[in-house]
mmCIF file of C-alpha atoms and ligand atoms in Angstrom:
data_model
loop_
_atom_site.group_PDB
_atom_site.id
_atom_site.type_symbol
_atom_site.label_atom_id
_atom_site.label_comp_id
_atom_site.label_asym_id
_atom_site.label_seq_id
_atom_site.Cartn_x
_atom_site.Cartn_y
_atom_site.Cartn_z
ATOM 1 C CA MET A 1 31.196 -11.656 -22.043
ATOM 2 C CA LEU A 2 28.266 -9.420 -20.034
ATOM 3 C CA PRO A 3 25.832 -12.141 -17.999
ATOM 4 C CA ASP A 4 22.806 -12.468 -19.625
ATOM 5 C CA LEU A 5 19.849 -10.621 -18.034
ATOM 6 C CA PRO A 6 18.509 -12.150 -16.064
ATOM 7 C CA PHE A 7 21.240 -12.868 -13.432
ATOM 8 C CA ILE A 8 21.376 -8.947 -13.359
ATOM 9 C CA LEU A 9 18.553 -8.396 -12.315
ATOM 10 C CA ASN A 10 16.298 -9.038 -8.752
ATOM 11 C CA GLN A 11 14.966 -12.288 -9.196
ATOM 12 C CA GLU A 12 11.193 -11.681 -6.282
ATOM 13 C CA ALA A 13 11.066 -9.229 -8.721
ATOM 14 C CA LEU A 14 10.969 -10.538 -11.605
ATOM 15 C CA HIS A 15 9.349 -13.868 -10.135
ATOM 16 C CA ASN A 16 6.603 -11.959 -8.904
ATOM 17 C CA GLY A 17 6.576 -9.800 -12.083
ATOM 18 C CA GLN A 18 6.356 -13.007 -14.202
ATOM 19 C CA GLN A 19 3.961 -15.300 -12.256
ATOM 20 C CA ARG A 20 -0.102 -15.829 -13.502
ATOM 21 C CA SER A 21 -2.662 -14.536 -11.934
ATOM 22 C CA VAL A 22 -4.949 -16.574 -12.942
ATOM 23 C CA ILE A 23 -7.838 -13.819 -12.379
ATOM 24 C CA ARG A 24 -6.397 -11.600 -14.472
ATOM 25 C CA GLU A 25 -5.843 -13.999 -17.323
ATOM 26 C CA LEU A 26 -9.086 -15.049 -16.975
ATOM 27 C CA PHE A 27 -10.007 -11.541 -17.050
ATOM 28 C CA ASP A 28 -8.283 -11.075 -20.322
ATOM 29 C CA TYR A 29 -9.213 -14.727 -21.658
ATOM 30 C CA GLY A 30 -12.916 -13.744 -21.344
ATOM 31 C CA GLN A 31 -12.168 -10.219 -24.113
ATOM 32 C CA SER A 32 -9.566 -11.723 -26.523
ATOM 33 C CA LYS A 33 -12.163 -14.180 -26.249
ATOM 34 C CA GLY A 34 -15.133 -11.240 -27.032
ATOM 35 C CA ARG A 35 -13.894 -10.135 -29.718
ATOM 36 C CA GLU A 36 -14.192 -12.882 -31.500
ATOM 37 C CA ILE A 37 -17.683 -14.289 -30.764
ATOM 38 C CA GLY A 38 -18.950 -11.375 -29.500
ATOM 39 C CA ALA A 39 -18.818 -9.709 -25.568
ATOM 40 C CA GLU A 40 -22.838 -11.465 -25.008
ATOM 41 C CA ASN A 41 -21.140 -14.796 -25.369
ATOM 42 C CA ILE A 42 -19.001 -14.623 -22.987
ATOM 43 C CA PHE A 43 -19.947 -14.958 -18.955
ATOM 44 C CA ASP A 44 -16.882 -12.688 -17.393
ATOM 45 C CA PHE A 45 -17.335 -13.933 -13.351
ATOM 46 C CA SER A 46 -13.933 -13.341 -12.858
ATOM 47 C CA ILE A 47 -12.363 -9.886 -11.976
ATOM 48 C CA GLY A 48 -13.967 -7.556 -9.232
ATOM 49 C CA ASN A 49 -14.213 -4.521 -12.060
ATOM 50 C CA PRO A 50 -17.490 -2.672 -10.745
ATOM 51 C CA SER A 51 -19.943 -3.151 -13.070
ATOM 52 C CA ILE A 52 -22.091 -0.048 -11.483
ATOM 53 C CA PRO A 53 -20.967 3.617 -12.377
ATOM 54 C CA PRO A 54 -19.862 6.135 -9.732
ATOM 55 C CA PRO A 55 -21.867 7.792 -8.514
ATOM 56 C CA ALA A 56 -23.060 11.520 -10.262
ATOM 57 C CA GLU A 57 -21.912 13.388 -7.529
ATOM 58 C CA VAL A 58 -18.312 12.233 -8.248
ATOM 59 C CA GLN A 59 -18.301 13.469 -11.964
ATOM 60 C CA GLN A 60 -19.817 17.108 -10.662
ATOM 61 C CA ALA A 61 -16.699 16.836 -7.636
ATOM 62 C CA PHE A 62 -15.060 16.763 -10.719
ATOM 63 C CA LEU A 63 -15.858 19.691 -12.881
ATOM 64 C CA LYS A 64 -15.942 21.314 -9.778
ATOM 65 C CA LEU A 65 -12.439 20.975 -9.000
ATOM 66 C CA LEU A 66 -11.804 21.526 -12.551
ATOM 67 C CA GLN A 67 -13.739 24.631 -13.107
ATOM 68 C CA GLU A 68 -13.386 25.783 -10.015
ATOM 69 C CA ARG A 69 -9.607 25.586 -8.343
ATOM 70 C CA ASP A 70 -6.647 27.061 -8.942
ATOM 71 C CA PRO A 71 -5.468 24.807 -11.381
ATOM 72 C CA LYS A 72 -2.027 24.833 -9.715
ATOM 73 C CA ALA A 73 -2.764 24.464 -6.253
ATOM 74 C CA LEU A 74 -4.988 21.439 -7.804
ATOM 75 C CA HIS A 75 -2.160 19.675 -9.849
ATOM 76 C CA GLY A 76 0.420 20.477 -7.329
ATOM 77 C CA TYR A 77 1.814 18.042 -5.447
ATOM 78 C CA THR A 78 0.843 17.892 -1.615
ATOM 79 C CA ASN A 79 2.590 17.151 1.565
ATOM 80 C CA SER A 80 3.094 13.573 1.501
ATOM 81 C CA ALA A 81 0.930 12.276 3.883
ATOM 82 C CA GLY A 82 -2.656 14.008 1.894
ATOM 83 C CA ASP A 83 -3.739 18.073 1.826
ATOM 84 C CA ILE A 84 -4.112 18.136 5.252
ATOM 85 C CA GLY A 85 -7.500 19.587 4.399
ATOM 86 C CA VAL A 86 -8.709 16.648 2.656
ATOM 87 C CA ARG A 87 -7.486 14.183 5.546
ATOM 88 C CA GLN A 88 -9.329 16.317 8.279
ATOM 89 C CA THR A 89 -12.250 15.917 6.438
ATOM 90 C CA ILE A 90 -11.939 12.004 6.319
ATOM 91 C CA ALA A 91 -11.151 11.967 9.894
ATOM 92 C CA ALA A 92 -14.166 13.793 11.051
ATOM 93 C CA SER A 93 -16.331 11.573 9.582
ATOM 94 C CA PHE A 94 -14.891 8.912 10.880
ATOM 95 C CA ASN A 95 -15.553 11.276 14.309
ATOM 96 C CA LYS A 96 -19.591 11.796 13.369
ATOM 97 C CA ARG A 97 -20.143 7.394 12.654
ATOM 98 C CA TYR A 98 -17.575 6.235 15.010
ATOM 99 C CA GLY A 99 -17.445 8.469 17.895
ATOM 100 C CA SER A 100 -13.630 7.763 17.178
ATOM 101 C CA ASN A 101 -11.450 10.805 18.356
ATOM 102 C CA TYR A 102 -9.034 11.022 14.603
ATOM 103 C CA SER A 103 -7.516 13.805 13.448
ATOM 104 C CA GLY A 104 -6.200 14.505 10.029
ATOM 105 C CA ASN A 105 -2.518 13.472 11.138
ATOM 106 C CA ASN A 106 -3.526 10.096 11.840
ATOM 107 C CA ILE A 107 -4.907 9.426 7.807
ATOM 108 C CA PHE A 108 -2.264 9.156 5.123
ATOM 109 C CA MET A 109 -3.701 8.889 1.351
ATOM 110 C CA THR A 110 -2.560 6.506 -0.671
ATOM 111 C CA CYS A 111 -2.584 5.078 -4.672
ATOM 112 C CA GLY A 112 -4.979 2.789 -3.080
ATOM 113 C CA ALA A 113 -5.616 0.171 -0.484
ATOM 114 C CA ALA A 114 -2.410 -1.968 -1.921
ATOM 115 C CA ALA A 115 0.005 1.176 -1.682
ATOM 116 C CA ALA A 116 -2.032 1.186 1.781
ATOM 117 C CA LEU A 117 -0.755 -2.517 2.721
ATOM 118 C CA SER A 118 2.613 -2.567 1.453
ATOM 119 C CA GLY A 119 3.289 0.668 3.585
ATOM 120 C CA SER A 120 2.007 -0.944 6.038
ATOM 121 C CA PHE A 121 3.253 -4.785 5.689
ATOM 122 C CA ARG A 122 6.862 -2.210 5.039
ATOM 123 C CA ALA A 123 6.895 -0.342 8.119
ATOM 124 C CA LEU A 124 5.849 -3.261 10.782
ATOM 125 C CA SER A 125 9.094 -5.106 9.334
ATOM 126 C CA GLU A 126 12.295 -5.304 12.097
ATOM 127 C CA GLU A 127 15.745 -5.034 10.408
ATOM 128 C CA GLY A 128 17.773 -8.382 9.733
ATOM 129 C CA ARG A 129 14.754 -10.085 11.519
ATOM 130 C CA ASN A 130 11.866 -12.619 10.120
ATOM 131 C CA ASN A 131 8.619 -10.349 10.162
ATOM 132 C CA GLU A 132 5.413 -12.962 9.325
ATOM 133 C CA PHE A 133 2.679 -11.702 8.671
ATOM 134 C CA ILE A 134 -0.812 -13.562 8.977
ATOM 135 C CA VAL A 135 -3.394 -14.713 5.934
ATOM 136 C CA LEU A 136 -6.528 -16.892 6.848
ATOM 137 C CA ALA A 137 -7.595 -18.546 3.488
ATOM 138 C CA PRO A 138 -9.644 -17.230 1.539
ATOM 139 C CA TYR A 139 -7.227 -14.128 0.234
ATOM 140 C CA PHE A 140 -6.942 -11.599 -1.066
ATOM 141 C CA PRO A 141 -4.105 -13.259 -3.039
ATOM 142 C CA GLU A 142 -2.099 -9.464 -4.072
ATOM 143 C CA TYR A 143 -1.329 -9.788 0.286
ATOM 144 C CA LYS A 144 1.642 -12.372 -1.148
ATOM 145 C CA PRO A 145 3.960 -9.829 -3.401
ATOM 146 C CA TYR A 146 2.743 -6.931 -1.166
ATOM 147 C CA ILE A 147 4.543 -9.014 2.476
ATOM 148 C CA GLU A 148 7.643 -10.626 0.548
ATOM 149 C CA GLY A 149 7.761 -7.793 -1.778
ATOM 150 C CA GLN A 150 9.349 -5.947 1.882
ATOM 151 C CA LYS A 151 10.291 -9.000 2.747
ATOM 152 C CA GLY A 152 8.177 -10.547 4.700
ATOM 153 C CA LYS A 153 7.373 -13.645 5.478
ATOM 154 C CA LEU A 154 3.244 -14.091 4.486
ATOM 155 C CA VAL A 155 1.563 -17.572 6.546
ATOM 156 C CA VAL A 156 -1.438 -19.033 6.036
ATOM 157 C CA ILE A 157 -3.505 -20.156 8.280
ATOM 158 C CA PRO A 158 -5.843 -22.784 6.905
ATOM 159 C CA ALA A 159 -9.887 -22.287 6.084
ATOM 160 C CA CYS A 160 -12.503 -22.554 7.799
ATOM 161 C CA PRO A 161 -15.166 -24.435 6.862
ATOM 162 C CA PRO A 162 -18.480 -24.131 6.084
ATOM 163 C CA ASP A 163 -18.555 -20.704 7.798
ATOM 164 C CA PHE A 164 -15.445 -18.811 6.826
ATOM 165 C CA GLY A 165 -14.919 -17.720 10.840
ATOM 166 C CA ILE A 166 -11.397 -16.971 12.300
ATOM 167 C CA ASP A 167 -10.008 -20.084 13.466
ATOM 168 C CA LEU A 168 -8.832 -18.899 16.327
ATOM 169 C CA GLU A 169 -6.969 -21.973 18.082
ATOM 170 C CA GLU A 170 -4.394 -21.783 14.981
ATOM 171 C CA ILE A 171 -4.157 -18.255 14.731
ATOM 172 C CA GLU A 172 -3.233 -19.382 18.742
ATOM 173 C CA LYS A 173 -0.522 -21.734 17.197
ATOM 174 C CA ARG A 174 0.584 -19.850 14.627
ATOM 175 C CA ILE A 175 2.462 -16.630 16.589
ATOM 176 C CA ASN A 176 5.260 -16.438 18.105
ATOM 177 C CA PRO A 177 7.592 -13.735 18.240
ATOM 178 C CA ASP A 178 7.824 -13.034 14.537
ATOM 179 C CA THR A 179 4.117 -12.565 12.979
ATOM 180 C CA ARG A 180 4.472 -8.977 13.455
ATOM 181 C CA ALA A 181 0.511 -8.730 11.996
ATOM 182 C CA ILE A 182 -2.897 -9.348 10.937
ATOM 183 C CA VAL A 183 -4.035 -9.976 8.215
ATOM 184 C CA ILE A 184 -7.636 -9.188 8.831
ATOM 185 C CA ASN A 185 -10.209 -8.554 5.721
ATOM 186 C CA SER A 186 -13.938 -8.100 5.974
ATOM 187 C CA PRO A 187 -16.364 -8.430 4.567
ATOM 188 C CA ASN A 188 -13.954 -10.799 3.038
ATOM 189 C CA ASN A 189 -12.579 -11.205 -1.171
ATOM 190 C CA PRO A 190 -13.169 -13.482 -1.383
ATOM 191 C CA SER A 191 -16.200 -15.226 0.308
ATOM 192 C CA GLY A 192 -17.498 -12.443 1.333
ATOM 193 C CA LYS A 193 -17.507 -12.944 5.428
ATOM 194 C CA LEU A 194 -18.425 -10.057 7.726
ATOM 195 C CA TYR A 195 -16.708 -10.545 10.705
ATOM 196 C CA SER A 196 -18.925 -9.888 14.076
ATOM 197 C CA GLU A 197 -17.967 -7.619 16.804
ATOM 198 C CA GLN A 198 -17.853 -10.538 19.322
ATOM 199 C CA GLU A 199 -15.303 -12.761 17.058
ATOM 200 C CA LEU A 200 -13.143 -9.484 16.458
ATOM 201 C CA ALA A 201 -13.416 -9.398 20.102
ATOM 202 C CA ASP A 202 -12.167 -12.763 20.853
ATOM 203 C CA LEU A 203 -9.270 -11.716 18.972
ATOM 204 C CA ALA A 204 -9.029 -8.732 20.201
ATOM 205 C CA LYS A 205 -8.451 -10.748 23.354
ATOM 206 C CA LEU A 206 -6.135 -12.788 21.382
ATOM 207 C CA LEU A 207 -3.917 -10.573 20.559
ATOM 208 C CA ARG A 208 -3.543 -8.531 24.063
ATOM 209 C CA HIS A 209 -1.866 -11.660 24.945
ATOM 210 C CA LYS A 210 -0.242 -12.401 22.771
ATOM 211 C CA SER A 211 2.081 -9.318 22.950
ATOM 212 C CA GLN A 212 1.553 -9.404 26.966
ATOM 213 C CA GLU A 213 4.137 -13.042 25.908
ATOM 214 C CA TYR A 214 6.360 -11.512 23.336
ATOM 215 C CA ASN A 215 6.417 -7.959 24.620
ATOM 216 C CA ARG A 216 5.881 -6.225 21.622
ATOM 217 C CA PRO A 217 2.276 -5.500 19.921
ATOM 218 C CA ILE A 218 0.796 -7.550 17.800
ATOM 219 C CA PHE A 219 -1.313 -5.233 14.718
ATOM 220 C CA ILE A 220 -4.147 -6.185 12.968
ATOM 221 C CA VAL A 221 -3.657 -4.038 8.836
ATOM 222 C CA SER A 222 -8.061 -3.983 8.909
ATOM 223 C CA ASP A 223 -7.931 -4.162 5.116
ATOM 224 C CA GLU A 224 -11.449 -2.499 4.044
ATOM 225 C CA PRO A 225 -12.208 -2.051 0.569
ATOM 226 C CA TYR A 226 -15.697 -3.153 1.222
ATOM 227 C CA ARG A 227 -16.460 -1.235 3.786
ATOM 228 C CA GLU A 228 -19.422 -0.137 2.463
ATOM 229 C CA LEU A 229 -20.749 -2.749 0.289
ATOM 230 C CA VAL A 230 -22.827 -4.541 3.804
ATOM 231 C CA TYR A 231 -25.783 -6.512 2.876
ATOM 232 C CA ASP A 232 -29.041 -6.719 5.250
ATOM 233 C CA GLY A 233 -28.275 -3.604 6.945
ATOM 234 C CA LYS A 234 -26.019 -5.282 8.880
ATOM 235 C CA VAL A 235 -23.052 -2.916 9.019
ATOM 236 C CA ALA A 236 -18.716 -3.989 9.330
ATOM 237 C CA PRO A 237 -17.487 -2.916 12.625
ATOM 238 C CA HIS A 238 -14.940 -0.317 13.319
ATOM 239 C CA ILE A 239 -11.856 -2.490 13.567
ATOM 240 C CA PRO A 240 -9.706 0.265 15.330
ATOM 241 C CA ALA A 241 -12.885 0.105 18.596
ATOM 242 C CA ILE A 242 -11.622 -3.369 19.021
ATOM 243 C CA TYR A 243 -8.075 -3.521 19.238
ATOM 244 C CA GLU A 244 -5.532 -0.661 20.300
ATOM 245 C CA TYR A 245 -3.439 -2.195 17.845
ATOM 246 C CA THR A 246 -5.117 -1.381 14.332
ATOM 247 C CA ILE A 247 -3.707 0.178 11.176
ATOM 248 C CA MET A 248 -6.433 0.425 8.940
ATOM 249 C CA THR A 249 -6.047 0.858 4.906
ATOM 250 C CA TYR A 250 -9.179 1.565 2.824
ATOM 251 C CA SER A 251 -8.916 1.572 -0.739
ATOM 252 C CA TYR A 252 -12.320 4.084 -2.510
ATOM 253 C CA SER A 253 -12.313 2.162 -4.983
ATOM 254 C CA LYS A 254 -15.714 -0.468 -4.592
ATOM 255 C CA SER A 255 -17.257 2.262 -2.713
ATOM 256 C CA LEU A 256 -17.120 4.908 -5.462
ATOM 257 C CA SER A 257 -16.998 2.350 -8.486
ATOM 258 C CA ILE A 258 -12.991 4.047 -9.680
ATOM 259 C CA PRO A 259 -9.901 1.164 -8.881
ATOM 260 C CA GLY A 260 -8.337 2.623 -12.118
ATOM 261 C CA ASP A 261 -7.770 6.350 -10.170
ATOM 262 C CA ARG A 262 -5.753 4.981 -7.461
ATOM 263 C CA ILE A 263 -6.785 6.579 -4.151
ATOM 264 C CA GLY A 264 -7.065 5.618 -0.639
ATOM 265 C CA TYR A 265 -5.243 5.061 2.783
ATOM 266 C CA ALA A 266 -3.250 4.482 5.481
ATOM 267 C CA LEU A 267 -5.538 5.041 8.999
ATOM 268 C CA VAL A 268 -2.647 4.266 12.365
ATOM 269 C CA ALA A 269 -5.503 5.048 15.111
ATOM 270 C CA PRO A 270 -3.904 6.900 17.948
ATOM 271 C CA ASN A 271 -4.891 4.359 19.592
ATOM 272 C CA PHE A 272 -1.603 3.518 21.958
ATOM 273 C CA LYS A 273 2.010 5.406 22.134
ATOM 274 C CA GLY A 274 4.068 5.616 19.095
ATOM 275 C CA HIS A 275 1.126 5.814 16.939
ATOM 276 C CA GLU A 276 2.728 9.210 14.950
ATOM 277 C CA LEU A 277 5.703 6.694 14.799
ATOM 278 C CA LEU A 278 4.056 4.325 12.554
ATOM 279 C CA PHE A 279 2.016 6.050 9.931
ATOM 280 C CA ALA A 280 5.855 8.633 10.241
ATOM 281 C CA ALA A 281 7.696 5.093 9.156
ATOM 282 C CA ILE A 282 4.951 3.854 6.550
ATOM 283 C CA GLY A 283 5.876 7.565 4.692
ATOM 284 C CA GLY A 284 8.591 6.051 4.471
ATOM 285 C CA ALA A 285 8.436 2.995 3.255
ATOM 286 C CA LEU A 286 5.916 4.305 0.297
ATOM 287 C CA ARG A 287 8.820 7.619 0.079
ATOM 288 C CA GLY A 288 11.047 4.975 -0.418
ATOM 289 C CA MET A 289 8.747 2.817 -3.175
ATOM 290 C CA GLY A 290 8.346 6.004 -5.161
ATOM 291 C CA TYR A 291 4.689 6.899 -4.069
ATOM 292 C CA VAL A 292 5.144 10.881 -3.676
ATOM 293 C CA CYS A 293 1.442 11.663 -2.957
ATOM 294 C CA ALA A 294 -1.232 10.280 -3.791
ATOM 295 C CA PRO A 295 -3.143 11.892 -7.466
ATOM 296 C CA SER A 296 -3.909 15.521 -5.775
ATOM 297 C CA LEU A 297 -6.772 16.126 -8.239
ATOM 298 C CA LEU A 298 -8.669 12.554 -7.025
ATOM 299 C CA GLN A 299 -7.745 13.732 -3.324
ATOM 300 C CA HIS A 300 -10.148 16.915 -3.557
ATOM 301 C CA MET A 301 -12.190 14.762 -4.583
ATOM 302 C CA VAL A 302 -12.515 12.420 -1.962
ATOM 303 C CA GLY A 303 -13.192 15.797 0.229
ATOM 304 C CA LEU A 304 -16.023 16.193 -2.134
ATOM 305 C CA THR A 305 -17.872 12.921 -2.015
ATOM 306 C CA VAL A 306 -16.644 11.966 1.288
ATOM 307 C CA ASP A 307 -19.909 10.575 2.762
ATOM 308 C CA ILE A 308 -21.273 9.727 -0.512
ATOM 309 C CA LYS A 309 -21.232 5.478 -1.506
ATOM 310 C CA THR A 310 -22.212 3.391 -4.546
ATOM 311 C CA ASP A 311 -25.708 2.606 -4.844
ATOM 312 C CA THR A 312 -25.414 -1.076 -2.610
ATOM 313 C CA ASN A 313 -29.097 -1.708 -4.382
ATOM 314 C CA THR A 314 -27.852 -2.961 -7.915
ATOM 315 C CA TYR A 315 -25.406 -5.434 -5.844
ATOM 316 C CA ASP A 316 -27.685 -6.888 -3.706
ATOM 317 C CA LEU A 317 -30.304 -7.958 -6.072
ATOM 318 C CA ASN A 318 -27.375 -10.076 -8.362
ATOM 319 C CA ARG A 319 -26.028 -11.161 -5.204
ATOM 320 C CA GLN A 320 -29.606 -12.347 -3.870
ATOM 321 C CA LEU A 321 -30.690 -13.477 -7.536
ATOM 322 C CA LEU A 322 -27.096 -15.720 -8.323
ATOM 323 C CA TYR A 323 -27.401 -17.562 -4.447
ATOM 324 C CA LYS A 324 -30.579 -18.404 -5.174
ATOM 325 C CA GLY A 325 -30.617 -19.447 -8.459
ATOM 326 C CA LEU A 326 -27.722 -21.532 -7.563
ATOM 327 C CA ARG A 327 -28.744 -22.642 -4.797
ATOM 328 C CA GLU A 328 -31.987 -24.575 -5.971
ATOM 329 C CA ILE A 329 -29.349 -25.985 -8.822
ATOM 330 C CA GLY A 330 -27.739 -28.113 -6.472
ATOM 331 C CA TYR A 331 -24.895 -26.116 -5.977
ATOM 332 C CA GLU A 332 -23.562 -25.721 -2.015
ATOM 333 C CA VAL A 333 -23.321 -21.569 -1.722
ATOM 334 C CA LEU A 334 -22.363 -19.662 0.945
ATOM 335 C CA LEU A 335 -24.233 -16.354 2.235
ATOM 336 C CA PRO A 336 -21.820 -13.036 1.157
ATOM 337 C CA GLU A 337 -23.333 -10.424 3.281
ATOM 338 C CA GLY A 338 -20.781 -8.376 2.043
ATOM 339 C CA ALA A 339 -18.440 -7.592 -0.585
ATOM 340 C CA PHE A 340 -19.400 -8.712 -4.045
ATOM 341 C CA TYR A 341 -18.978 -12.075 -4.403
ATOM 342 C CA LEU A 342 -20.083 -15.366 -3.529
ATOM 343 C CA PHE A 343 -18.015 -18.152 -2.846
ATOM 344 C CA MET A 344 -19.299 -21.271 -4.364
ATOM 345 C CA LYS A 345 -17.781 -25.283 -3.499
ATOM 346 C CA VAL A 346 -17.311 -27.265 -6.695
ATOM 347 C CA PRO A 347 -19.329 -30.192 -6.955
ATOM 348 C CA GLY A 348 -16.361 -33.014 -6.857
ATOM 349 C CA GLY A 349 -14.053 -30.709 -5.514
ATOM 350 C CA ASP A 350 -11.396 -30.225 -8.701
ATOM 351 C CA ALA A 351 -11.882 -26.728 -8.906
ATOM 352 C CA PRO A 352 -9.754 -26.049 -11.397
ATOM 353 C CA ALA A 353 -11.013 -28.739 -14.286
ATOM 354 C CA PHE A 354 -14.008 -27.321 -13.117
ATOM 355 C CA SER A 355 -13.201 -23.866 -14.309
ATOM 356 C CA ASP A 356 -11.676 -24.655 -17.509
ATOM 357 C CA TYR A 357 -14.812 -26.699 -18.617
ATOM 358 C CA LEU A 358 -17.077 -23.811 -17.121
ATOM 359 C CA ARG A 359 -14.808 -21.583 -20.237
ATOM 360 C CA ASP A 360 -14.028 -24.086 -22.317
ATOM 361 C CA THR A 361 -17.415 -24.963 -22.447
ATOM 362 C CA TYR A 362 -20.210 -22.195 -21.894
ATOM 363 C CA ASN A 363 -17.545 -18.831 -22.085
ATOM 364 C CA VAL A 364 -18.818 -19.010 -18.452
ATOM 365 C CA LEU A 365 -15.414 -17.840 -16.412
ATOM 366 C CA ALA A 366 -15.340 -17.899 -12.442
ATOM 367 C CA VAL A 367 -12.128 -18.044 -10.528
ATOM 368 C CA PRO A 368 -11.055 -21.235 -9.040
ATOM 369 C CA SER A 369 -10.322 -21.013 -5.093
ATOM 370 C CA ASP A 370 -6.628 -22.561 -5.279
ATOM 371 C CA SER A 371 -4.852 -18.632 -6.003
ATOM 372 C CA PHE A 372 -7.098 -17.409 -2.487
ATOM 373 C CA GLY A 373 -4.791 -20.279 0.087
ATOM 374 C CA CYS A 374 -8.132 -22.790 0.322
ATOM 375 C CA GLU A 375 -9.225 -25.828 -2.797
ATOM 376 C CA GLY A 376 -12.389 -26.962 -3.705
ATOM 377 C CA TYR A 377 -14.589 -23.353 -3.917
ATOM 378 C CA MET A 378 -14.926 -21.204 -6.815
ATOM 379 C CA ARG A 379 -15.416 -17.421 -6.404
ATOM 380 C CA VAL A 380 -18.002 -16.057 -8.202
ATOM 381 C CA SER A 381 -18.224 -12.793 -8.989
ATOM 382 C CA TYR A 382 -21.588 -11.360 -9.279
ATOM 383 C CA CYS A 383 -20.789 -7.231 -10.411
ATOM 384 C CA VAL A 384 -21.670 -7.762 -13.125
ATOM 385 C CA ASP A 385 -24.513 -6.355 -15.456
ATOM 386 C CA THR A 386 -28.055 -8.207 -13.712
ATOM 387 C CA GLN A 387 -28.475 -9.648 -16.890
ATOM 388 C CA THR A 388 -24.748 -11.300 -17.332
ATOM 389 C CA ILE A 389 -26.355 -13.489 -14.081
ATOM 390 C CA LYS A 390 -29.753 -14.448 -15.613
ATOM 391 C CA ASP A 391 -27.904 -15.579 -19.263
ATOM 392 C CA GLY A 392 -24.434 -17.181 -16.363
ATOM 393 C CA LEU A 393 -27.077 -19.922 -14.677
ATOM 394 C CA LYS A 394 -28.688 -20.867 -17.095
ATOM 395 C CA ARG A 395 -24.676 -22.011 -17.748
ATOM 396 C CA PHE A 396 -24.245 -23.586 -14.435
ATOM 397 C CA GLU A 397 -27.139 -25.033 -14.686
ATOM 398 C CA ALA A 398 -25.743 -27.262 -17.845
ATOM 399 C CA ALA A 399 -22.852 -27.061 -16.521
ATOM 400 C CA TYR A 400 -23.979 -29.186 -12.929
ATOM 401 C CA GLU A 401 -26.377 -31.327 -14.942
ATOM 402 C CA LYS A 402 -23.001 -32.629 -17.036
ATOM 403 C CA TRP A 403 -20.411 -32.403 -14.174
ATOM 404 C CA ALA A 404 -22.392 -34.198 -12.110
ATOM 405 C CA LYS A 405 -22.715 -36.673 -13.788
HETATM 406 N N1 LIG B 1 -7.598 -6.285 -1.139
HETATM 407 C C1 LIG B 1 -8.660 -6.468 -1.200
HETATM 408 C C2 LIG B 1 -9.149 -7.332 -0.429
HETATM 409 C C3 LIG B 1 -8.731 -6.652 -2.450
HETATM 410 O O1 LIG B 1 -10.127 -6.730 -2.493
HETATM 411 C C4 LIG B 1 -8.415 -5.299 -3.227
HETATM 412 C C5 LIG B 1 -8.501 -5.051 -4.564
HETATM 413 O O2 LIG B 1 -9.410 -5.646 -5.305
HETATM 414 C C6 LIG B 1 -7.363 -4.585 -2.365
HETATM 415 C C7 LIG B 1 -6.994 -4.624 -1.162
HETATM 416 C C8 LIG B 1 -6.735 -3.716 -2.754
HETATM 417 O O3 LIG B 1 -7.126 -2.330 -3.309
HETATM 418 P P1 LIG B 1 -7.250 -0.555 -4.520
HETATM 419 O O4 LIG B 1 -6.677 -1.459 -5.592
HETATM 420 O O5 LIG B 1 -8.377 -0.557 -5.092
HETATM 421 O O6 LIG B 1 -5.520 -0.589 -4.282
#
């Protein structure tokens, strides 16, 4: 008799594959309910799928590549780190923008930020040791499988309301000889928070001090898929210029509205001794996961659109409408400085119950904050049609009046 199937599977993989994602569940619910009652009757603020089509330059680049490039080269394997011409173009764009001295050899093209993160966590995890990665709540829930999938340990630093800044004291307490890196995600999903240059400089100072104490570098993994989505004239600080032991992970999913196409990179800034080894280890980690190279067509498209980004005006309009509207109703909300999510305090504090109520009573879908590692809030994605915000606000108002009673 053969053993039952679950006993011959990797249990951690099985667990990750079976674990529910509240965001996905809400999104799937919206899709199927929409087929039943009409998509216009669903107010889906659950997921971070860009609502703006890719900039025209993206389509033009694809057409140009398909019409003019040698198809064998265009669709062929590239170097595992990516086409060197494309990587040099990205490096040159950084150098122009930040006065850095990057070369194509510091950039590893990946299938989105997701692969860049997983590869980085694996590269930083020493065999036979406990490898800890700190994340700051509220945090992107996929960090957990990315870290645990590489046998690392996720260490969550509790949220720091009201403005979700960096809690240096708590970080200092939790750093120990097993700490490999702290993940910084600014602008933040889900809070919309953008860390200031000063906050990051203070963090860098602490990490330098702790790296000295334990005689090994503690890295920042700077996860920046929303770097280009910032408002009110703000600019996301360039973290490798603030802290030398930085891996930056990037994705074009949001800045070019192409999340399904899977293209991004890991940048290992050449600011510390041994950076080439870390770069090689990220490549080796991705090789072990079966990533041969990032999609070639997408790499070349990025090479032609390196300084193009989505028009943030629509997101900004949505942001202001939602922020103002929710505040006027009475909700406590945080003004998002970047990304396309708004974090709102749930009246009474029971976020899962309020999310169910919004869904069942008003067909409004928003994600309770428990899945982001903190309780009592709700993430409202505003990468939706502006009309959905206007209609949705009426429902948020009705819900507030009934729920607050
Ligand atoms: N990091 C954060 C904070 C995200 O929000 C996302 C996607 O939503 C990712 C990483 C993964 O990005 P991608 O799907 O482009 O790999």
